[in-house]
Amino acid sequence: MTEFMDVHHGMKGITDEQLREAHRADLAIESEESVHFKQAWADPESGTVYCLSEAPSAEAVQRIHERTGHPADEIHPVPLTV
Amino acid sequence: MTEFMDVHHGMKGITDEQLREAHRADLAIESEESVHFKQAWADPESGTVYCLSEAPSAEAVQRIHERTGHPADEIHPVPLTV
Protein backbone atom coordinates (compact mmCIF):
# COMPACT_ATOMS: atom_id res chain seq x y z
CA MET A 1 0.00 0.00 0.00
CA THR A 2 1.18 3.49 -0.87
CA GLU A 3 0.06 6.88 0.32
CA PHE A 4 -1.42 9.20 -2.31
CA MET A 5 -2.15 12.91 -2.26
CA ASP A 6 -4.86 13.86 -4.69
CA VAL A 7 -5.88 17.38 -5.62
CA HIS A 8 -9.24 18.74 -6.75
CA HIS A 9 -9.49 22.16 -8.38
CA GLY A 10 -12.61 24.20 -9.09
CA MET A 11 -14.22 23.69 -5.67
CA LYS A 12 -14.65 27.40 -4.96
CA GLY A 13 -16.99 28.09 -2.07
CA ILE A 14 -16.95 24.52 -0.74
CA THR A 15 -18.47 24.40 2.75
CA ASP A 16 -17.50 22.33 5.76
CA GLU A 17 -20.69 20.28 5.32
CA GLN A 18 -19.96 19.63 1.62
CA LEU A 19 -16.42 18.50 2.44
CA ARG A 20 -17.74 16.16 5.15
CA GLU A 21 -20.41 14.78 2.86
CA ALA A 22 -17.91 14.12 0.04
CA HIS A 23 -15.56 12.39 2.50
CA ARG A 24 -18.43 10.32 3.92
CA ALA A 25 -19.39 9.20 0.40
CA ASP A 26 -15.80 8.10 -0.30
CA LEU A 27 -15.53 6.24 3.02
CA ALA A 28 -18.78 4.39 2.35
CA ILE A 29 -17.38 2.57 -0.70
CA GLU A 30 -13.58 2.82 -0.33
CA SER A 31 -13.18 -0.77 0.85
CA GLU A 32 -14.42 -2.04 -2.52
CA GLU A 33 -11.10 -0.84 -3.97
CA SER A 34 -9.00 -1.43 -0.80
CA VAL A 35 -8.54 2.33 -0.50
CA HIS A 36 -8.60 4.28 2.75
CA PHE A 37 -9.14 8.02 2.70
CA LYS A 38 -7.32 9.38 5.73
CA GLN A 39 -7.66 13.17 5.69
CA ALA A 40 -8.75 16.04 3.47
CA TRP A 41 -8.11 19.78 3.55
CA ALA A 42 -10.00 22.45 1.64
CA ASP A 43 -9.34 26.05 0.63
CA PRO A 44 -12.77 27.43 -0.33
CA GLU A 45 -11.25 30.64 -1.66
CA SER A 46 -9.07 29.11 -4.39
CA GLY A 47 -11.34 26.06 -4.66
CA THR A 48 -8.57 23.55 -3.94
CA VAL A 49 -9.07 20.31 -2.02
CA TYR A 50 -6.21 18.02 -0.96
CA CYS A 51 -7.00 14.46 -0.06
CA LEU A 52 -4.63 11.96 1.58
CA SER A 53 -5.24 8.26 1.11
CA GLU A 54 -3.65 4.85 1.35
CA ALA A 55 -4.34 2.70 -1.67
CA PRO A 56 -3.02 -0.02 -3.97
CA SER A 57 -2.85 2.41 -6.92
CA ALA A 58 -3.76 5.90 -8.15
CA GLU A 59 -6.36 4.26 -10.39
CA ALA A 60 -8.09 2.73 -7.36
CA VAL A 61 -8.24 6.17 -5.70
CA GLN A 62 -9.69 7.68 -8.85
CA ARG A 63 -12.32 4.95 -9.29
CA ILE A 64 -13.73 5.75 -5.83
CA HIS A 65 -13.64 9.52 -6.43
CA GLU A 66 -15.35 9.07 -9.80
CA ARG A 67 -18.13 6.91 -8.38
CA THR A 68 -18.82 9.53 -5.69
CA GLY A 69 -18.95 12.30 -8.27
CA HIS A 70 -15.73 14.19 -7.62
CA PRO A 71 -12.86 12.87 -9.79
CA ALA A 72 -9.43 14.20 -8.82
CA ASP A 73 -7.47 16.50 -11.15
CA GLU A 74 -4.11 15.19 -9.94
CA ILE A 75 -3.13 12.08 -7.99
CA HIS A 76 0.45 11.76 -6.73
CA PRO A 77 1.99 8.84 -4.90
CA VAL A 78 3.80 10.28 -1.86
CA PRO A 79 6.15 7.52 -0.76
CA LEU A 80 8.20 9.94 1.36
CA THR A 81 6.71 11.52 4.47
CA VAL A 82 8.04 13.37 7.45
CA MET B 1 -3.86 30.28 13.79
CA THR B 2 -4.80 28.74 10.48
CA GLU B 3 -3.64 25.58 8.76
CA PHE B 4 -1.84 26.00 5.45
CA MET B 5 -0.95 23.54 2.73
CA ASP B 6 2.01 24.66 0.68
CA VAL B 7 3.26 23.04 -2.50
CA HIS B 8 6.76 22.87 -3.94
CA HIS B 9 7.32 21.88 -7.56
CA GLY B 10 10.59 20.99 -9.28
CA MET B 11 11.84 18.63 -6.55
CA LYS B 12 12.35 15.66 -8.88
CA GLY B 13 14.46 12.93 -7.32
CA ILE B 14 14.14 14.24 -3.76
CA THR B 15 15.33 11.59 -1.28
CA ASP B 16 13.99 10.68 2.13
CA GLU B 17 17.11 12.22 3.70
CA GLN B 18 16.70 15.49 1.76
CA LEU B 19 13.05 15.74 2.81
CA ARG B 20 14.00 15.15 6.44
CA GLU B 21 16.83 17.67 6.28
CA ALA B 22 14.56 20.35 4.73
CA HIS B 23 11.93 19.69 7.41
CA ARG B 24 14.58 19.83 10.17
CA ALA B 25 15.80 23.20 8.85
CA ASP B 26 12.23 24.58 8.90
CA LEU B 27 11.59 23.29 12.42
CA ALA B 28 14.81 24.86 13.68
CA ILE B 29 13.62 28.42 12.98
CA GLU B 30 9.81 28.13 12.69
CA SER B 31 9.15 29.59 16.14
CA GLU B 32 10.64 32.91 15.05
CA GLU B 33 7.51 33.38 12.90
CA SER B 34 5.12 31.45 15.19
CA VAL B 35 4.79 28.79 12.48
CA HIS B 36 4.64 25.06 13.10
CA PHE B 37 5.34 22.64 10.27
CA LYS B 38 3.31 19.52 11.02
CA GLN B 39 3.81 17.09 8.14
CA ALA B 40 5.22 16.87 4.64
CA TRP B 41 4.73 14.42 1.78
CA ALA B 42 6.91 14.05 -1.30
CA ASP B 43 6.50 12.53 -4.75
CA PRO B 44 10.07 12.21 -6.09
CA GLU B 45 8.81 11.21 -9.53
CA SER B 46 6.83 14.37 -10.32
CA GLY B 47 8.98 16.46 -7.97
CA THR B 48 6.04 17.64 -5.86
CA VAL B 49 6.23 18.27 -2.11
CA TYR B 50 3.18 19.06 0.06
CA CYS B 51 3.74 20.66 3.41
CA LEU B 52 1.11 21.14 6.15
CA SER B 53 1.62 23.87 8.72
CA GLU B 54 -0.14 25.95 11.31
CA ALA B 55 0.74 29.62 11.06
CA PRO B 56 -0.48 33.18 11.53
CA SER B 57 -0.28 33.87 7.76
CA ALA B 58 0.88 32.50 4.40
CA GLU B 59 3.61 35.15 4.45
CA ALA B 60 4.99 33.77 7.72
CA VAL B 61 5.12 30.27 6.19
CA GLN B 62 6.93 31.62 3.14
CA ARG B 63 9.48 33.61 5.18
CA ILE B 64 10.59 30.41 6.93
CA HIS B 65 10.72 28.41 3.67
CA GLU B 66 12.72 31.21 2.00
CA ARG B 67 15.26 31.41 4.81
CA THR B 68 15.80 27.64 4.62
CA GLY B 69 16.29 27.78 0.87
CA HIS B 70 13.09 26.21 -0.44
CA PRO B 71 10.39 28.83 -1.10
CA ALA B 72 6.94 27.39 -1.81
CA ASP B 73 5.31 27.75 -5.24
CA GLU B 74 1.80 27.82 -3.76
CA ILE B 75 0.51 28.39 -0.24
CA HIS B 76 -3.17 27.78 0.48
CA PRO B 77 -5.00 28.35 3.74
CA VAL B 78 -7.02 25.18 4.44
CA PRO B 79 -9.57 26.23 7.04
CA LEU B 80 -11.70 23.14 6.35
CA THR B 81 -10.44 19.69 7.29
CA VAL B 82 -11.97 16.30 7.69
PDB file of C-alpha atoms in Angstrom:
ATOM      1  CA  MET A   1       0.000   0.000   0.000  1.00  0.00           C
ATOM      2  CA  THR A   2       1.182   3.485  -0.871  1.00  0.00           C
ATOM      3  CA  GLU A   3       0.064   6.880   0.317  1.00  0.00           C
ATOM      4  CA  PHE A   4      -1.420   9.204  -2.306  1.00  0.00           C
ATOM      5  CA  MET A   5      -2.152  12.914  -2.263  1.00  0.00           C
ATOM      6  CA  ASP A   6      -4.863  13.864  -4.689  1.00  0.00           C
ATOM      7  CA  VAL A   7      -5.878  17.382  -5.625  1.00  0.00           C
ATOM      8  CA  HIS A   8      -9.244  18.741  -6.752  1.00  0.00           C
ATOM      9  CA  HIS A   9      -9.491  22.162  -8.378  1.00  0.00           C
ATOM     10  CA  GLY A  10     -12.611  24.200  -9.088  1.00  0.00           C
ATOM     11  CA  MET A  11     -14.217  23.689  -5.674  1.00  0.00           C
ATOM     12  CA  LYS A  12     -14.648  27.403  -4.957  1.00  0.00           C
ATOM     13  CA  GLY A  13     -16.986  28.088  -2.071  1.00  0.00           C
ATOM     14  CA  ILE A  14     -16.954  24.519  -0.742  1.00  0.00           C
ATOM     15  CA  THR A  15     -18.465  24.396   2.746  1.00  0.00           C
ATOM     16  CA  ASP A  16     -17.503  22.326   5.759  1.00  0.00           C
ATOM     17  CA  GLU A  17     -20.690  20.280   5.319  1.00  0.00           C
ATOM     18  CA  GLN A  18     -19.962  19.629   1.619  1.00  0.00           C
ATOM     19  CA  LEU A  19     -16.415  18.499   2.436  1.00  0.00           C
ATOM     20  CA  ARG A  20     -17.735  16.158   5.148  1.00  0.00           C
ATOM     21  CA  GLU A  21     -20.412  14.783   2.860  1.00  0.00           C
ATOM     22  CA  ALA A  22     -17.907  14.121   0.039  1.00  0.00           C
ATOM     23  CA  HIS A  23     -15.559  12.388   2.500  1.00  0.00           C
ATOM     24  CA  ARG A  24     -18.427  10.317   3.920  1.00  0.00           C
ATOM     25  CA  ALA A  25     -19.390   9.196   0.404  1.00  0.00           C
ATOM     26  CA  ASP A  26     -15.797   8.105  -0.296  1.00  0.00           C
ATOM     27  CA  LEU A  27     -15.527   6.238   3.022  1.00  0.00           C
ATOM     28  CA  ALA A  28     -18.779   4.394   2.348  1.00  0.00           C
ATOM     29  CA  ILE A  29     -17.385   2.569  -0.703  1.00  0.00           C
ATOM     30  CA  GLU A  30     -13.578   2.821  -0.326  1.00  0.00           C
ATOM     31  CA  SER A  31     -13.180  -0.771   0.854  1.00  0.00           C
ATOM     32  CA  GLU A  32     -14.418  -2.043  -2.518  1.00  0.00           C
ATOM     33  CA  GLU A  33     -11.099  -0.839  -3.970  1.00  0.00           C
ATOM     34  CA  SER A  34      -9.002  -1.435  -0.805  1.00  0.00           C
ATOM     35  CA  VAL A  35      -8.537   2.335  -0.502  1.00  0.00           C
ATOM     36  CA  HIS A  36      -8.603   4.278   2.746  1.00  0.00           C
ATOM     37  CA  PHE A  37      -9.141   8.021   2.699  1.00  0.00           C
ATOM     38  CA  LYS A  38      -7.322   9.383   5.734  1.00  0.00           C
ATOM     39  CA  GLN A  39      -7.664  13.169   5.687  1.00  0.00           C
ATOM     40  CA  ALA A  40      -8.754  16.043   3.475  1.00  0.00           C
ATOM     41  CA  TRP A  41      -8.105  19.778   3.553  1.00  0.00           C
ATOM     42  CA  ALA A  42     -10.002  22.455   1.638  1.00  0.00           C
ATOM     43  CA  ASP A  43      -9.341  26.045   0.627  1.00  0.00           C
ATOM     44  CA  PRO A  44     -12.775  27.431  -0.325  1.00  0.00           C
ATOM     45  CA  GLU A  45     -11.246  30.644  -1.660  1.00  0.00           C
ATOM     46  CA  SER A  46      -9.072  29.106  -4.394  1.00  0.00           C
ATOM     47  CA  GLY A  47     -11.344  26.062  -4.658  1.00  0.00           C
ATOM     48  CA  THR A  48      -8.572  23.553  -3.941  1.00  0.00           C
ATOM     49  CA  VAL A  49      -9.074  20.313  -2.025  1.00  0.00           C
ATOM     50  CA  TYR A  50      -6.207  18.019  -0.958  1.00  0.00           C
ATOM     51  CA  CYS A  51      -7.004  14.460  -0.062  1.00  0.00           C
ATOM     52  CA  LEU A  52      -4.628  11.956   1.576  1.00  0.00           C
ATOM     53  CA  SER A  53      -5.243   8.259   1.112  1.00  0.00           C
ATOM     54  CA  GLU A  54      -3.645   4.848   1.353  1.00  0.00           C
ATOM     55  CA  ALA A  55      -4.342   2.704  -1.670  1.00  0.00           C
ATOM     56  CA  PRO A  56      -3.018  -0.024  -3.970  1.00  0.00           C
ATOM     57  CA  SER A  57      -2.845   2.411  -6.925  1.00  0.00           C
ATOM     58  CA  ALA A  58      -3.755   5.898  -8.148  1.00  0.00           C
ATOM     59  CA  GLU A  59      -6.356   4.262 -10.390  1.00  0.00           C
ATOM     60  CA  ALA A  60      -8.091   2.732  -7.363  1.00  0.00           C
ATOM     61  CA  VAL A  61      -8.236   6.171  -5.695  1.00  0.00           C
ATOM     62  CA  GLN A  62      -9.687   7.682  -8.852  1.00  0.00           C
ATOM     63  CA  ARG A  63     -12.321   4.954  -9.285  1.00  0.00           C
ATOM     64  CA  ILE A  64     -13.731   5.750  -5.827  1.00  0.00           C
ATOM     65  CA  HIS A  65     -13.639   9.519  -6.425  1.00  0.00           C
ATOM     66  CA  GLU A  66     -15.351   9.068  -9.802  1.00  0.00           C
ATOM     67  CA  ARG A  67     -18.127   6.907  -8.383  1.00  0.00           C
ATOM     68  CA  THR A  68     -18.820   9.526  -5.691  1.00  0.00           C
ATOM     69  CA  GLY A  69     -18.954  12.298  -8.267  1.00  0.00           C
ATOM     70  CA  HIS A  70     -15.733  14.190  -7.617  1.00  0.00           C
ATOM     71  CA  PRO A  71     -12.860  12.867  -9.787  1.00  0.00           C
ATOM     72  CA  ALA A  72      -9.426  14.195  -8.820  1.00  0.00           C
ATOM     73  CA  ASP A  73      -7.474  16.495 -11.150  1.00  0.00           C
ATOM     74  CA  GLU A  74      -4.112  15.186  -9.940  1.00  0.00           C
ATOM     75  CA  ILE A  75      -3.126  12.084  -7.989  1.00  0.00           C
ATOM     76  CA  HIS A  76       0.455  11.765  -6.733  1.00  0.00           C
ATOM     77  CA  PRO A  77       1.987   8.837  -4.904  1.00  0.00           C
ATOM     78  CA  VAL A  78       3.799  10.283  -1.862  1.00  0.00           C
ATOM     79  CA  PRO A  79       6.154   7.517  -0.756  1.00  0.00           C
ATOM     80  CA  LEU A  80       8.205   9.941   1.355  1.00  0.00           C
ATOM     81  CA  THR A  81       6.706  11.524   4.471  1.00  0.00           C
ATOM     82  CA  VAL A  82       8.039  13.369   7.450  1.00  0.00           C
TER      83      VAL A  82
ATOM     84  CA  MET B   1      -3.855  30.282  13.794  1.00  0.00           C
ATOM     85  CA  THR B   2      -4.802  28.742  10.476  1.00  0.00           C
ATOM     86  CA  GLU B   3      -3.644  25.578   8.763  1.00  0.00           C
ATOM     87  CA  PHE B   4      -1.838  26.001   5.449  1.00  0.00           C
ATOM     88  CA  MET B   5      -0.954  23.540   2.727  1.00  0.00           C
ATOM     89  CA  ASP B   6       2.014  24.657   0.680  1.00  0.00           C
ATOM     90  CA  VAL B   7       3.255  23.042  -2.497  1.00  0.00           C
ATOM     91  CA  HIS B   8       6.762  22.873  -3.941  1.00  0.00           C
ATOM     92  CA  HIS B   9       7.317  21.878  -7.562  1.00  0.00           C
ATOM     93  CA  GLY B  10      10.587  20.986  -9.283  1.00  0.00           C
ATOM     94  CA  MET B  11      11.837  18.634  -6.549  1.00  0.00           C
ATOM     95  CA  LYS B  12      12.350  15.660  -8.880  1.00  0.00           C
ATOM     96  CA  GLY B  13      14.461  12.925  -7.324  1.00  0.00           C
ATOM     97  CA  ILE B  14      14.142  14.236  -3.764  1.00  0.00           C
ATOM     98  CA  THR B  15      15.329  11.592  -1.281  1.00  0.00           C
ATOM     99  CA  ASP B  16      13.988  10.685   2.132  1.00  0.00           C
ATOM    100  CA  GLU B  17      17.110  12.220   3.697  1.00  0.00           C
ATOM    101  CA  GLN B  18      16.701  15.486   1.761  1.00  0.00           C
ATOM    102  CA  LEU B  19      13.048  15.743   2.809  1.00  0.00           C
ATOM    103  CA  ARG B  20      14.002  15.146   6.438  1.00  0.00           C
ATOM    104  CA  GLU B  21      16.829  17.668   6.278  1.00  0.00           C
ATOM    105  CA  ALA B  22      14.564  20.347   4.728  1.00  0.00           C
ATOM    106  CA  HIS B  23      11.933  19.691   7.411  1.00  0.00           C
ATOM    107  CA  ARG B  24      14.578  19.833  10.169  1.00  0.00           C
ATOM    108  CA  ALA B  25      15.800  23.203   8.846  1.00  0.00           C
ATOM    109  CA  ASP B  26      12.234  24.575   8.896  1.00  0.00           C
ATOM    110  CA  LEU B  27      11.592  23.293  12.419  1.00  0.00           C
ATOM    111  CA  ALA B  28      14.806  24.858  13.681  1.00  0.00           C
ATOM    112  CA  ILE B  29      13.622  28.419  12.978  1.00  0.00           C
ATOM    113  CA  GLU B  30       9.811  28.126  12.694  1.00  0.00           C
ATOM    114  CA  SER B  31       9.150  29.587  16.137  1.00  0.00           C
ATOM    115  CA  GLU B  32      10.641  32.909  15.054  1.00  0.00           C
ATOM    116  CA  GLU B  33       7.512  33.375  12.903  1.00  0.00           C
ATOM    117  CA  SER B  34       5.117  31.446  15.191  1.00  0.00           C
ATOM    118  CA  VAL B  35       4.793  28.789  12.480  1.00  0.00           C
ATOM    119  CA  HIS B  36       4.639  25.056  13.096  1.00  0.00           C
ATOM    120  CA  PHE B  37       5.340  22.636  10.268  1.00  0.00           C
ATOM    121  CA  LYS B  38       3.308  19.521  11.022  1.00  0.00           C
ATOM    122  CA  GLN B  39       3.808  17.089   8.143  1.00  0.00           C
ATOM    123  CA  ALA B  40       5.224  16.869   4.642  1.00  0.00           C
ATOM    124  CA  TRP B  41       4.729  14.422   1.784  1.00  0.00           C
ATOM    125  CA  ALA B  42       6.915  14.052  -1.299  1.00  0.00           C
ATOM    126  CA  ASP B  43       6.496  12.534  -4.747  1.00  0.00           C
ATOM    127  CA  PRO B  44      10.070  12.213  -6.086  1.00  0.00           C
ATOM    128  CA  GLU B  45       8.809  11.208  -9.533  1.00  0.00           C
ATOM    129  CA  SER B  46       6.829  14.375 -10.317  1.00  0.00           C
ATOM    130  CA  GLY B  47       8.980  16.464  -7.967  1.00  0.00           C
ATOM    131  CA  THR B  48       6.042  17.645  -5.860  1.00  0.00           C
ATOM    132  CA  VAL B  49       6.231  18.273  -2.106  1.00  0.00           C
ATOM    133  CA  TYR B  50       3.176  19.061   0.059  1.00  0.00           C
ATOM    134  CA  CYS B  51       3.742  20.658   3.407  1.00  0.00           C
ATOM    135  CA  LEU B  52       1.108  21.139   6.151  1.00  0.00           C
ATOM    136  CA  SER B  53       1.624  23.868   8.717  1.00  0.00           C
ATOM    137  CA  GLU B  54      -0.140  25.953  11.315  1.00  0.00           C
ATOM    138  CA  ALA B  55       0.738  29.624  11.063  1.00  0.00           C
ATOM    139  CA  PRO B  56      -0.482  33.184  11.526  1.00  0.00           C
ATOM    140  CA  SER B  57      -0.283  33.870   7.757  1.00  0.00           C
ATOM    141  CA  ALA B  58       0.884  32.501   4.403  1.00  0.00           C
ATOM    142  CA  GLU B  59       3.611  35.147   4.446  1.00  0.00           C
ATOM    143  CA  ALA B  60       4.988  33.772   7.720  1.00  0.00           C
ATOM    144  CA  VAL B  61       5.123  30.274   6.190  1.00  0.00           C
ATOM    145  CA  GLN B  62       6.925  31.620   3.141  1.00  0.00           C
ATOM    146  CA  ARG B  63       9.475  33.605   5.181  1.00  0.00           C
ATOM    147  CA  ILE B  64      10.585  30.406   6.928  1.00  0.00           C
ATOM    148  CA  HIS B  65      10.724  28.413   3.675  1.00  0.00           C
ATOM    149  CA  GLU B  66      12.718  31.210   2.001  1.00  0.00           C
ATOM    150  CA  ARG B  67      15.255  31.409   4.808  1.00  0.00           C
ATOM    151  CA  THR B  68      15.804  27.637   4.617  1.00  0.00           C
ATOM    152  CA  GLY B  69      16.295  27.782   0.866  1.00  0.00           C
ATOM    153  CA  HIS B  70      13.091  26.212  -0.443  1.00  0.00           C
ATOM    154  CA  PRO B  71      10.392  28.832  -1.099  1.00  0.00           C
ATOM    155  CA  ALA B  72       6.940  27.389  -1.806  1.00  0.00           C
ATOM    156  CA  ASP B  73       5.310  27.751  -5.238  1.00  0.00           C
ATOM    157  CA  GLU B  74       1.796  27.816  -3.763  1.00  0.00           C
ATOM    158  CA  ILE B  75       0.506  28.387  -0.244  1.00  0.00           C
ATOM    159  CA  HIS B  76      -3.173  27.781   0.479  1.00  0.00           C
ATOM    160  CA  PRO B  77      -5.000  28.353   3.740  1.00  0.00           C
ATOM    161  CA  VAL B  78      -7.017  25.183   4.437  1.00  0.00           C
ATOM    162  CA  PRO B  79      -9.573  26.232   7.037  1.00  0.00           C
ATOM    163  CA  LEU B  80     -11.701  23.144   6.355  1.00  0.00           C
ATOM    164  CA  THR B  81     -10.435  19.692   7.291  1.00  0.00           C
ATOM    165  CA  VAL B  82     -11.970  16.297   7.689  1.00  0.00           C
TER     166      VAL B  82
END
